[in-house]
Amino acid sequence: MALYLLVLGVCLLVIGAVLLALMTVGTPRYRTEPKDLLTLFDKALNSQVSEAEWDTIIGYPIRHNDYLDGIRRRASRLMELHGRRWQIAQGKPLLNQEGQAELQVLRDHLAAHTALRQT
């Protein structure tokens, strides 16, 4: 009987500790920052981005910054209009030439906006 109570006490202690830890730890959140988008755009312009990486960042809404979400939506629209997903496996660019030019303009605009905000 004493062994049963000892096992029950240890189990309740472990379960209580796990529940306490789960209640105090917050949910992890990913915040896309301007540097993340700039890095992604640079990789896309240099044909070094995978489709999964592009979709992970561009497909995730940015709720903490409306300006960045607008940039993300424009980049998503560029992929819809000028994307060449089937050619990534062959080492070719993610976007056609017109899309690359528009992405470069979007990247330069974001870089200028970010530089202004930091000064």
CSV table of C-alpha atoms in Angstrom, one decimal:
chain,number,residue,atom,x,y,z
A,1,MET,CA,0.0,0.0,0.0
A,2,ALA,CA,2.8,2.4,0.8
A,3,LEU,CA,4.4,1.7,-2.6
A,4,TYR,CA,1.1,2.5,-4.3
A,5,LEU,CA,0.8,5.8,-2.5
A,6,LEU,CA,4.4,6.7,-3.3
A,7,VAL,CA,3.9,6.0,-7.0
A,8,LEU,CA,0.6,7.9,-7.0
A,9,GLY,CA,2.3,10.9,-5.3
A,10,VAL,CA,5.2,10.9,-7.7
A,11,CYS,CA,2.8,10.7,-10.7
A,12,LEU,CA,0.7,13.6,-9.4
A,13,LEU,CA,3.8,15.6,-8.8
A,14,VAL,CA,5.1,15.1,-12.3
A,15,ILE,CA,1.7,15.8,-13.9
A,16,GLY,CA,1.3,18.9,-11.8
A,17,ALA,CA,4.7,20.1,-12.8
A,18,VAL,CA,4.0,19.5,-16.5
A,19,LEU,CA,0.7,21.3,-16.3
A,20,LEU,CA,2.3,24.3,-14.5
A,21,ALA,CA,5.0,24.5,-17.1
A,22,LEU,CA,2.5,24.4,-19.9
A,23,MET,CA,0.3,27.1,-18.3
A,24,THR,CA,3.2,29.5,-17.8
A,25,VAL,CA,4.9,29.1,-21.2
A,26,GLY,CA,3.5,31.3,-23.9
A,27,THR,CA,2.7,30.4,-27.5
A,28,PRO,CA,5.7,30.9,-29.8
A,29,ARG,CA,5.2,33.6,-32.4
A,30,TYR,CA,7.1,34.4,-35.6
A,31,ARG,CA,7.3,38.0,-36.5
A,32,THR,CA,8.4,38.8,-40.0
A,33,GLU,CA,10.6,41.9,-40.0
A,34,PRO,CA,11.8,44.0,-42.9
A,35,LYS,CA,15.2,42.3,-42.9
A,36,ASP,CA,13.5,39.0,-43.4
A,37,LEU,CA,11.7,40.2,-46.5
A,38,LEU,CA,14.9,41.9,-47.8
A,39,THR,CA,16.8,38.7,-47.4
A,40,LEU,CA,14.1,36.7,-49.1
A,41,PHE,CA,13.9,39.2,-52.0
A,42,ASP,CA,17.7,39.1,-52.4
A,43,LYS,CA,17.7,35.3,-52.5
A,44,ALA,CA,14.9,35.3,-55.1
A,45,LEU,CA,16.8,37.9,-57.2
A,46,ASN,CA,19.9,35.7,-57.1
A,47,SER,CA,17.9,32.5,-57.8
A,48,GLN,CA,18.9,31.0,-54.4
A,49,VAL,CA,15.4,30.7,-52.9
A,50,SER,CA,13.3,27.5,-52.8
A,51,GLU,CA,9.6,27.5,-53.4
A,52,ALA,CA,9.0,26.3,-49.9
A,53,GLU,CA,11.0,29.2,-48.4
A,54,TRP,CA,9.2,31.7,-50.5
A,55,ASP,CA,5.8,30.2,-49.7
A,56,THR,CA,6.6,30.1,-46.0
A,57,ILE,CA,7.4,33.8,-45.6
A,58,ILE,CA,5.1,35.2,-48.3
A,59,GLY,CA,2.2,33.0,-47.5
A,60,TYR,CA,2.1,34.0,-43.8
A,61,PRO,CA,0.1,37.1,-43.0
A,62,ILE,CA,1.9,39.9,-41.2
A,63,ARG,CA,-0.5,41.2,-38.6
A,64,HIS,CA,1.8,43.5,-36.6
A,65,ASN,CA,2.7,45.8,-39.5
A,66,ASP,CA,0.3,46.8,-42.2
A,67,TYR,CA,3.0,48.3,-44.4
A,68,LEU,CA,5.0,45.0,-44.4
A,69,ASP,CA,1.8,43.1,-45.1
A,70,GLY,CA,1.2,45.2,-48.1
A,71,ILE,CA,4.7,44.4,-49.4
A,72,ARG,CA,4.1,40.7,-48.7
A,73,ARG,CA,0.8,40.9,-50.7
A,74,ARG,CA,2.5,42.7,-53.6
A,75,ALA,CA,5.2,40.0,-53.6
A,76,SER,CA,2.5,37.3,-53.6
A,77,ARG,CA,0.8,39.0,-56.5
A,78,LEU,CA,4.1,39.1,-58.4
A,79,MET,CA,4.4,35.3,-57.9
A,80,GLU,CA,0.8,34.9,-59.3
A,81,LEU,CA,1.5,37.0,-62.3
A,82,HIS,CA,5.1,36.2,-63.1
A,83,GLY,CA,6.0,33.0,-61.2
A,84,ARG,CA,7.7,30.1,-62.8
A,85,ARG,CA,7.5,27.5,-60.0
A,86,TRP,CA,8.2,24.6,-62.3
A,87,GLN,CA,11.6,25.9,-63.3
A,88,ILE,CA,13.1,26.3,-59.8
A,89,ALA,CA,14.2,22.6,-59.8
A,90,GLN,CA,16.3,23.4,-62.9
A,91,GLY,CA,18.1,26.2,-61.1
A,92,LYS,CA,16.3,29.0,-63.0
A,93,PRO,CA,14.8,32.1,-61.4
A,94,LEU,CA,11.6,32.0,-59.4
A,95,LEU,CA,10.1,34.9,-61.5
A,96,ASN,CA,10.4,35.7,-65.2
A,97,GLN,CA,12.4,38.8,-66.3
A,98,GLU,CA,9.5,41.2,-65.8
A,99,GLY,CA,8.7,39.8,-62.4
A,100,GLN,CA,12.4,40.0,-61.5
A,101,ALA,CA,12.4,43.7,-62.4
A,102,GLU,CA,9.3,44.4,-60.4
A,103,LEU,CA,10.7,42.5,-57.4
A,104,GLN,CA,13.9,44.5,-57.6
A,105,VAL,CA,11.8,47.8,-57.5
A,106,LEU,CA,9.8,46.4,-54.6
A,107,ARG,CA,13.0,45.4,-52.7
A,108,ASP,CA,14.6,48.8,-53.3
A,109,HIS,CA,11.4,50.5,-52.1
A,110,LEU,CA,11.4,48.4,-48.9
A,111,ALA,CA,15.1,49.0,-48.3
A,112,ALA,CA,14.6,52.8,-48.7
A,113,HIS,CA,11.6,52.8,-46.4
A,114,THR,CA,13.4,50.7,-43.8
A,115,ALA,CA,16.4,53.1,-44.0
A,116,LEU,CA,14.2,56.1,-43.4
A,117,ARG,CA,12.5,54.5,-40.4
A,118,GLN,CA,15.9,53.7,-38.8
A,119,THR,CA,17.1,57.3,-39.0
